[in-house]
Structure formats: structure tokens, C-alpha cells
CSV table of C-alpha atoms in Angstrom, one decimal:
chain,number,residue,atom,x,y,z
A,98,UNK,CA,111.6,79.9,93.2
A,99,UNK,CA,110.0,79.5,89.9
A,100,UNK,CA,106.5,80.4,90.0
A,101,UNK,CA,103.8,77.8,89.0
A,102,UNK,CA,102.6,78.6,85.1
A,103,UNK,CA,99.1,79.7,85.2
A,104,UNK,CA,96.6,79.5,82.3
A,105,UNK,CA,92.8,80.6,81.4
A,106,UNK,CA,89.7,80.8,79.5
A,107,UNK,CA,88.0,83.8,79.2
A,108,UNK,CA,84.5,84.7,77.0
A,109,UNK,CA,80.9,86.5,78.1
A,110,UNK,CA,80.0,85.0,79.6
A,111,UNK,CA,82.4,82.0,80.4
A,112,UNK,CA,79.9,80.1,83.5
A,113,UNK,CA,79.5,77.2,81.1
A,114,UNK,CA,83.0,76.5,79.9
A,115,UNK,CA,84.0,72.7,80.5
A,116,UNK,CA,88.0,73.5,79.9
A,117,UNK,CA,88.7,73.9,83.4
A,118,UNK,CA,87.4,70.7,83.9
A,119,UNK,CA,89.8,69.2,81.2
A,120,UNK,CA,93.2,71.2,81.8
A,121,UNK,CA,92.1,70.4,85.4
A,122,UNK,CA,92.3,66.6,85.2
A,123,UNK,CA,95.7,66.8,82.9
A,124,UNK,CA,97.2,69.0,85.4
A,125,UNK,CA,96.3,67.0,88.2
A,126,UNK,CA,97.0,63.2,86.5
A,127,UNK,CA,100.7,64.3,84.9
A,128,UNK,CA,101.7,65.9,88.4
A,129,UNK,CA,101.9,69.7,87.5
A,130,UNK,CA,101.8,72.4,89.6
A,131,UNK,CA,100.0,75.4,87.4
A,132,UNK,CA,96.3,76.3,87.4
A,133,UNK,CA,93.6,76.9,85.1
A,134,UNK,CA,91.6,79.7,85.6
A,135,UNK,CA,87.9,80.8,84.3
A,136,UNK,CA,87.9,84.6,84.1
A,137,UNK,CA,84.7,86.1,82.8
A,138,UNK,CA,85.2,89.5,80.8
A,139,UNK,CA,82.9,91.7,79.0
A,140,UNK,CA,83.7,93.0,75.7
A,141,UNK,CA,84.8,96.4,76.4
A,142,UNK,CA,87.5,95.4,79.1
A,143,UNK,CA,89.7,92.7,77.0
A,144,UNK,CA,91.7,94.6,75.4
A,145,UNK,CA,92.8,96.0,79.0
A,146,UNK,CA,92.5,92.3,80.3
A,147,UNK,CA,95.3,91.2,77.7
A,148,UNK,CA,97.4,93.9,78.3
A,149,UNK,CA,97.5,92.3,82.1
A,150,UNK,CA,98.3,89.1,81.2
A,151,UNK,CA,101.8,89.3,81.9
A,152,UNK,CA,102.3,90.8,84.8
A,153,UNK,CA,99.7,88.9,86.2
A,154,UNK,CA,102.0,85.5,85.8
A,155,UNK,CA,99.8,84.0,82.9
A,156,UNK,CA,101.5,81.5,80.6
A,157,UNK,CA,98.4,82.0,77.9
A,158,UNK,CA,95.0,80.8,77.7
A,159,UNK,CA,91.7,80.1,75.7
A,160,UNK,CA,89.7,82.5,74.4
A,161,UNK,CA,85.7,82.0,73.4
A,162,UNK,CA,83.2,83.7,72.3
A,163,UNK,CA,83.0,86.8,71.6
A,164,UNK,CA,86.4,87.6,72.5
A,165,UNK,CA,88.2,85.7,69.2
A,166,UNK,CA,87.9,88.2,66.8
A,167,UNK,CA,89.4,90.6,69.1
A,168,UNK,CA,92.1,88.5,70.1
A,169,UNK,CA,92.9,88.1,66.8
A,170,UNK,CA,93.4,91.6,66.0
A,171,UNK,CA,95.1,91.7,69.4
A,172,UNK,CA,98.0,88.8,68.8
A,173,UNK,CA,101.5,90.4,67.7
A,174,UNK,CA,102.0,87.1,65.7
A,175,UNK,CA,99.7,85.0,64.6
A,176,UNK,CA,100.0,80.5,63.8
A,177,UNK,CA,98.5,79.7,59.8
A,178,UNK,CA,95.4,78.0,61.2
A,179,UNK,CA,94.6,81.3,62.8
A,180,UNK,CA,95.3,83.8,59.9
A,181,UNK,CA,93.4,80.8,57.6
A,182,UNK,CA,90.5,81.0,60.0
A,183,UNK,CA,90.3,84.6,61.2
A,184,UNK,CA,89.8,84.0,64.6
A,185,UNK,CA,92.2,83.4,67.8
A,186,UNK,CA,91.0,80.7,70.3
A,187,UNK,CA,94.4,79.7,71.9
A,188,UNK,CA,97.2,82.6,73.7
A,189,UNK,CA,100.6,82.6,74.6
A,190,UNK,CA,103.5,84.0,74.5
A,191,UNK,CA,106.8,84.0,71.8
A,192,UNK,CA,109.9,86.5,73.2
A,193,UNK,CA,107.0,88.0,75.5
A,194,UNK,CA,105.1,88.8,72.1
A,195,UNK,CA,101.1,88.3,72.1
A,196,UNK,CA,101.0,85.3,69.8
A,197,UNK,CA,97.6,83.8,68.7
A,198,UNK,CA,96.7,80.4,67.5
A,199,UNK,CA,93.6,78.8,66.2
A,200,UNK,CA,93.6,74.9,67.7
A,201,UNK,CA,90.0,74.4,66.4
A,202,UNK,CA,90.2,72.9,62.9
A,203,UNK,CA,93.2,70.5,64.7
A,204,UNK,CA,90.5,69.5,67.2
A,205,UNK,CA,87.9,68.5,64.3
A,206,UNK,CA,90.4,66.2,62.8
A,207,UNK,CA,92.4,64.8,65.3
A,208,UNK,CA,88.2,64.0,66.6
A,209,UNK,CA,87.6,62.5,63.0
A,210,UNK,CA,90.7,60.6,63.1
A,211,UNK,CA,89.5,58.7,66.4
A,212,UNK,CA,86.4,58.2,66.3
A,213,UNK,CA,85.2,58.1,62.0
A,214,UNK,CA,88.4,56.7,60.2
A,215,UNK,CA,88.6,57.0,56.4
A,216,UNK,CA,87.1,60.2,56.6
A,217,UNK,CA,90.2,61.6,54.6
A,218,UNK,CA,89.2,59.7,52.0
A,219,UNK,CA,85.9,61.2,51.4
A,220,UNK,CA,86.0,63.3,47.7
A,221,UNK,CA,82.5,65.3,48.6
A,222,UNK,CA,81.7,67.0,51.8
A,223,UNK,CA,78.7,69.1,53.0
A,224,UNK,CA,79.1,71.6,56.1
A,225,UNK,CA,75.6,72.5,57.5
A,226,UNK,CA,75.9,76.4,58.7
A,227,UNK,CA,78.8,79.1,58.0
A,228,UNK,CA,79.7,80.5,61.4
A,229,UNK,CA,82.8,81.0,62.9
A,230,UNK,CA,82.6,77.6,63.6
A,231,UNK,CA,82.4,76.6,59.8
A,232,UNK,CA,85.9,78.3,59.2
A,233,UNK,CA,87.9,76.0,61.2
A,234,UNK,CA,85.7,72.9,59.4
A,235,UNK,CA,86.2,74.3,56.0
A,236,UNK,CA,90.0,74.8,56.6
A,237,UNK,CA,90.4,71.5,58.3
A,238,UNK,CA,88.6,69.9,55.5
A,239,UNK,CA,90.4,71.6,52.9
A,240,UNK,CA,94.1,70.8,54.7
A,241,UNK,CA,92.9,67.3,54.5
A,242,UNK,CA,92.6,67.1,50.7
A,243,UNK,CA,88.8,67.0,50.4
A,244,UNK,CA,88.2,67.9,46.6
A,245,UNK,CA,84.7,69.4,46.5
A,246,UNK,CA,83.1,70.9,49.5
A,247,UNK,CA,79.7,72.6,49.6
A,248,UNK,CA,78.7,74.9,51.9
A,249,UNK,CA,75.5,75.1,52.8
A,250,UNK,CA,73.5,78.3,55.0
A,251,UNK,CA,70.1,79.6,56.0
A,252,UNK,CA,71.2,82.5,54.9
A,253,UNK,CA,72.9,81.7,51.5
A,254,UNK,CA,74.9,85.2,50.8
A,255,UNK,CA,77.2,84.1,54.1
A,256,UNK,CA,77.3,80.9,52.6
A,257,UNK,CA,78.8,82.5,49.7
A,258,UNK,CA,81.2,85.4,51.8
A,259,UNK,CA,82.6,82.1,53.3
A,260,UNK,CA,82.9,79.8,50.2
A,261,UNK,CA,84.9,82.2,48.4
A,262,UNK,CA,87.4,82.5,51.3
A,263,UNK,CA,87.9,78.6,50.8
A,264,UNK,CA,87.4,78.3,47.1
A,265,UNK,CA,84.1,76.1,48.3
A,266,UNK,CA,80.6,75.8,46.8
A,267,UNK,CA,78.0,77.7,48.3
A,268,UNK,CA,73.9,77.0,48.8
A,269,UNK,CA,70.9,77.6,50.6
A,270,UNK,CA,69.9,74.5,53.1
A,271,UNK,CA,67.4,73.8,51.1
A,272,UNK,CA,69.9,72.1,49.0
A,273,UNK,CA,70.7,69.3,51.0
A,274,UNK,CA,68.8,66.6,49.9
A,275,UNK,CA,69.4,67.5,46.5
A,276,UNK,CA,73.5,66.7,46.6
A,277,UNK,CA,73.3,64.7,49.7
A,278,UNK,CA,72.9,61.7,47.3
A,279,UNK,CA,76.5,62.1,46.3
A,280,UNK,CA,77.8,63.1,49.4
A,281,UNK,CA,80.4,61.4,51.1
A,282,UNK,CA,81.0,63.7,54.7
A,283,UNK,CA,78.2,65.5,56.3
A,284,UNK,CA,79.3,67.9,59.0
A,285,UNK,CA,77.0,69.6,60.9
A,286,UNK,CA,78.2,73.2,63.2
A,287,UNK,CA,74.8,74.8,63.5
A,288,UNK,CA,73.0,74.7,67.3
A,289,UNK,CA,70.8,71.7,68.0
A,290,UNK,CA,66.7,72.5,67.4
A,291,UNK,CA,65.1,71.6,70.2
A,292,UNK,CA,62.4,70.6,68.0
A,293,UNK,CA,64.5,67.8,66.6
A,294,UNK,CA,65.1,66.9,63.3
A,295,UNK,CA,63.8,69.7,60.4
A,296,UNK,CA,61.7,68.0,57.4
A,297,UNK,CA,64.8,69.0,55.0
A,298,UNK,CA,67.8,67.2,56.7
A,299,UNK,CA,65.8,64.0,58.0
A,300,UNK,CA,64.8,63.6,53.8
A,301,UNK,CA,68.8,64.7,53.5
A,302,UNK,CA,69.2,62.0,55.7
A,303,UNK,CA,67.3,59.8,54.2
A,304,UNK,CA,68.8,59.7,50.4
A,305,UNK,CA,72.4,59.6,52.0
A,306,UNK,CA,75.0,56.8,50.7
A,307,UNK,CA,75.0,53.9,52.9
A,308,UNK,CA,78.5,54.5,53.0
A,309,UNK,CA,78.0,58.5,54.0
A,310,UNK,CA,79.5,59.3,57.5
A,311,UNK,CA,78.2,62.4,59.6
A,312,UNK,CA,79.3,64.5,61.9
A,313,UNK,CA,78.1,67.4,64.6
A,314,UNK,CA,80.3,69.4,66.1
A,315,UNK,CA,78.0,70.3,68.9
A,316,UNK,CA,78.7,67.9,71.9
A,317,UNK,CA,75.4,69.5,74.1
A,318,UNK,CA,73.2,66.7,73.8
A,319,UNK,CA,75.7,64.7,72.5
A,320,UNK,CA,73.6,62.8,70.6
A,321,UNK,CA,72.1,65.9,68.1
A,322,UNK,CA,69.3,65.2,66.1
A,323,UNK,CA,71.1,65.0,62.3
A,324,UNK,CA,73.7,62.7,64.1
A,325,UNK,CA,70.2,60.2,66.0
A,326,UNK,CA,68.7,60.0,62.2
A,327,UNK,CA,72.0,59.2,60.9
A,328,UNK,CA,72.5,56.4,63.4
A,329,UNK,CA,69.1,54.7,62.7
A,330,UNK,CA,70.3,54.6,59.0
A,331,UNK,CA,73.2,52.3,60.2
A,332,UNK,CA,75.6,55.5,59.1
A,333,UNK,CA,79.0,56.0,60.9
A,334,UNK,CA,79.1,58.7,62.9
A,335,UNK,CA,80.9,60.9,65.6
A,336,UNK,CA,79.9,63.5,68.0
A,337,UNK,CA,81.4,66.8,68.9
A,338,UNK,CA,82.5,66.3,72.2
A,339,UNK,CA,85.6,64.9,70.5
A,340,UNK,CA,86.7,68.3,69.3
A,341,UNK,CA,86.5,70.2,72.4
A,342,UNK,CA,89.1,67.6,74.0
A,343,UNK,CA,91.4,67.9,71.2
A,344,UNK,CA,91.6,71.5,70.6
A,345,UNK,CA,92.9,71.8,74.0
A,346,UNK,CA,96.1,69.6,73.4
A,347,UNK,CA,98.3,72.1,71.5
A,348,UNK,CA,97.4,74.8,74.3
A,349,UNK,CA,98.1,72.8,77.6
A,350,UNK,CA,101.0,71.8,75.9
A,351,UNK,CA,102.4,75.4,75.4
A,352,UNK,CA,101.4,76.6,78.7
A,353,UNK,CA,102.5,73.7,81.3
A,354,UNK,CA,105.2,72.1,78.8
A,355,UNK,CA,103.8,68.4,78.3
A,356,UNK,CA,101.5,67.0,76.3
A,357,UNK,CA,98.5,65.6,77.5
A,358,UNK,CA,96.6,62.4,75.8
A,359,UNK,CA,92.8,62.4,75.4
A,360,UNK,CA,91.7,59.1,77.1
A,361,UNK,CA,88.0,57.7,78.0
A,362,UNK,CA,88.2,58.4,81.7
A,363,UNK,CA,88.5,62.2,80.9
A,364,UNK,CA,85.2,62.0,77.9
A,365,UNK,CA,83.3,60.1,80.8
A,366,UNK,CA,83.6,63.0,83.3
A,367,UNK,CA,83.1,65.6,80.6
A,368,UNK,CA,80.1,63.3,80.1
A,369,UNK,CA,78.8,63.0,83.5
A,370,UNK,CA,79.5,66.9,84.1
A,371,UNK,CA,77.1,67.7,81.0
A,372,UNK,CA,74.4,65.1,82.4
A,373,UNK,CA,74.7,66.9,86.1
A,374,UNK,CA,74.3,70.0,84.6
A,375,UNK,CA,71.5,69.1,81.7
């Protein structure tokens, strides 16, 4: 008898992780038998941790932080998004080869293409922060055509390492409100202040076209501050919550062999789990 795939996420630590919540509910509404597993494991054991996988009976899984660097350097083969990105956040296997994906900058657009349509037509965007995060942005950005793209960094010399990856424009955040008056896409990866809104980005926010959308890829609040400002200008906008759900597609559907849809029922319990937990 065919044993029931089983799939995971793994960072450090990995407590706050909402994807067993997600694979959860898609295992349990299309009727598969298979699990999804949060496995916690510090940096210095997963290398050994991969090299388990296998014989333990997993299919693949997700990988956060700070594990995707390593599992990039880790895959035997690697998907374009992921060599384009530098970083591995999905896991499976090809001919029981290692293979590494990056499902991130899929997860930003297919977000953008439900919830802020027309945002492929925007000629100038502006990403706030140059993480790992910003890669996948920048790359989903630049598959989907946008001419000029600026990004923009407390710290302007990673700005700049990460522009020239790109072929991007580079700044300090003090230039937002200077270009935000042509700026058609804002998107926002940096954490949330708790302290709400910084004097820079609100007068950003202010000098924005009316016709400007924005975006945060942080879904915790879901609401952020840039994207609160933005609203009470009568700007389109969409939260981040979007992208988690959609970056998980491609992997459920290498793992378990169907492809799940992202519906409303399943954002209102990732929802209601983030207000239980707030």
C-alpha cells in the first residue's frame, strides 16, 4: 500500500508559520490523505535534516527563514525564479534529486492580479526595503514588464548591491516623496513600525497620483500603516496576506498532485487565526 505523501515547513524558529493552516484546509476540502508537518530546526542541523528527507517519506516542503539560503546552496537543481532570486523557499524532488524552487515572486503577482488589477500596466514602480523579500518583488516586477523600477533602502549601498542584480535604480528612503509624484506602483516589504506611519512615506503618500496603487507585502496587521494612509487618499490597494496564500499553490501541487484554489473561506480563517493570536 502506497504510503500517504507527506510535506513540511521548516525555519528557526517555525511556532508562527500559518502554512499548516493553509495546506491543512486544501488537504482536508479536496479529500487527500498526506500531512503537513511544522518541523522546527536550527541552523546547524539542516543540512543533516535534508539529507533525511527521503527516507523519512517526505514529498518536499517549505523552507523560511533562515534556512533559504542554505537550501539554496543545498538543491541539486534549481527552478529560474529561484536562481533569479537566490533563495529556495519551496522542496521536492526530480529523479530523487534535491530540486529547489522559489514560489515567492508567483505569490506577489498572482496576489496583484486578484486583488489590484492593472497593476501590469504600471510604467514606474517603487519597492520600499531590499531584503530577501525585495528579490522576489523586483523579479516579479521585472517578469511583468515594468520599465523603470526604483529601489529604495535605509541603507542605500544594499539598495544598490540589489539594483544592479535587476538592472533597477537605487536610493536612499529619503527619496520617496521626491519620485513618488510620478510613481505608478508602490510596494512596500519592510516590517510594520509600530509607531505607525514615518514623517517621509505619509508626505510620500501624500504627493502620490490619484491613480497610484500600493501594496505591503506584510499581512501582520493586515492593514500596515503605508497601506491605512493610502486608503484614506482613496488609493487602490492590497495587502499581503494575498501572497502567502498564493505562493503555496505551486508547492501543494507538487507534493499531493492537485491543485488547490485560493478562495475567501480559506483568507477568513487565516484571518481569524491572526486576530486569535494578535
Amino acid at each position: 500500500m502506497r504510503e500517504a505523501p507527506r510535506a513540511f515547513v521548516t525555519g528557526w524558529p517555525i511556532s508562527h508559520s500559518r502554512s499548516p493552516l493553509i495546506h491543512g484546509t486544501w488537504l482536508r476540502d479536496l479529500g487527500i490523505l498526506g500531512s503537513y508537518e511544522r518541523i522546527a530546526v536550527p541552523p546547524e542541523d539542516f543540512s543533516g535534516f535534508l539529507d533525511r528527507l527521503q527516507g523519512e517519506g517526505f514529498a518536499g516542503g517549505n523552507v523560511t527563514i533562515p534556512h533559504k539560503e542554505a537550501a539554496f546552496a543545498a538543491a541539486a537543481r534549481l527552478d529560474g525564479a529561484a536562481e533569479a532570486i537566490g533563495a529556495v523557499n519551496t522542496l521536492w524532488f526530480e529523479d530523487g534529486r534535491l530540486t529547489g524552487g522559489n514560489t515567492d515572486a508567483y505569490g506577489f503577482s498572482a496576489n496583484l492580479d486578484e486583488r489590484l488589477g492593472g497593476w501590469r500596466e504600471a510604467q514606474t514602480a517603487v519597492v520600499l526595503g531590499a531584503g530577501g523579500a525585495a528579490r522576489a518583488v523586483v523579479h516579479a516586477l521585472r517578469e511583468a514588464g515594468i520599465g523603470r523600477i526604483t529601489i529604495l533602502n535605509r541603507t542605500r549601498a544594499r539598495a544598490e548591491r540589489l539594483a544592479e542584480v535587476f538592472a533597477a535604480e537605487a536610493g536612499g528612503e529619503d527619496d520617496f516623496s521626491t519620485l513618488a509624484g510620478s510613481c505608478d506602483l508602490v510596494v512596500n516589504t519592510r516590517p510594520a513600525d509600530p509607531k505607525g506611519l514615518g514623517a517621509g512615506d505619509a508626505r510620500a503618500i501624500e504627493v502620490l497620483p490619484d491613480g497610484a496603487l500600493v501594496t505591503d507585502i506584510v499581512y501582520v496587521p493586515l492593514e500596515t500603516p503605508i497601506l491605512q494612509a493610502a486608503s484614506a487618499r482613496g488609493l487602490r490597494t492590497a495587502d499581503g496576506l494575498g501572497m502567502l496564500l498564493h505562493q503555496a499553490v505551486p508547492g501543494f501541487e507538487r507534493w499531493f498532485g492537485r491543485r488547490p484554489a485560493v478562495e475567501e473561506a480559506l483568507r477568513a480563517a487565516v484571518i481569524a487565526d491572526i486576530e486569535a493570536h494578535a
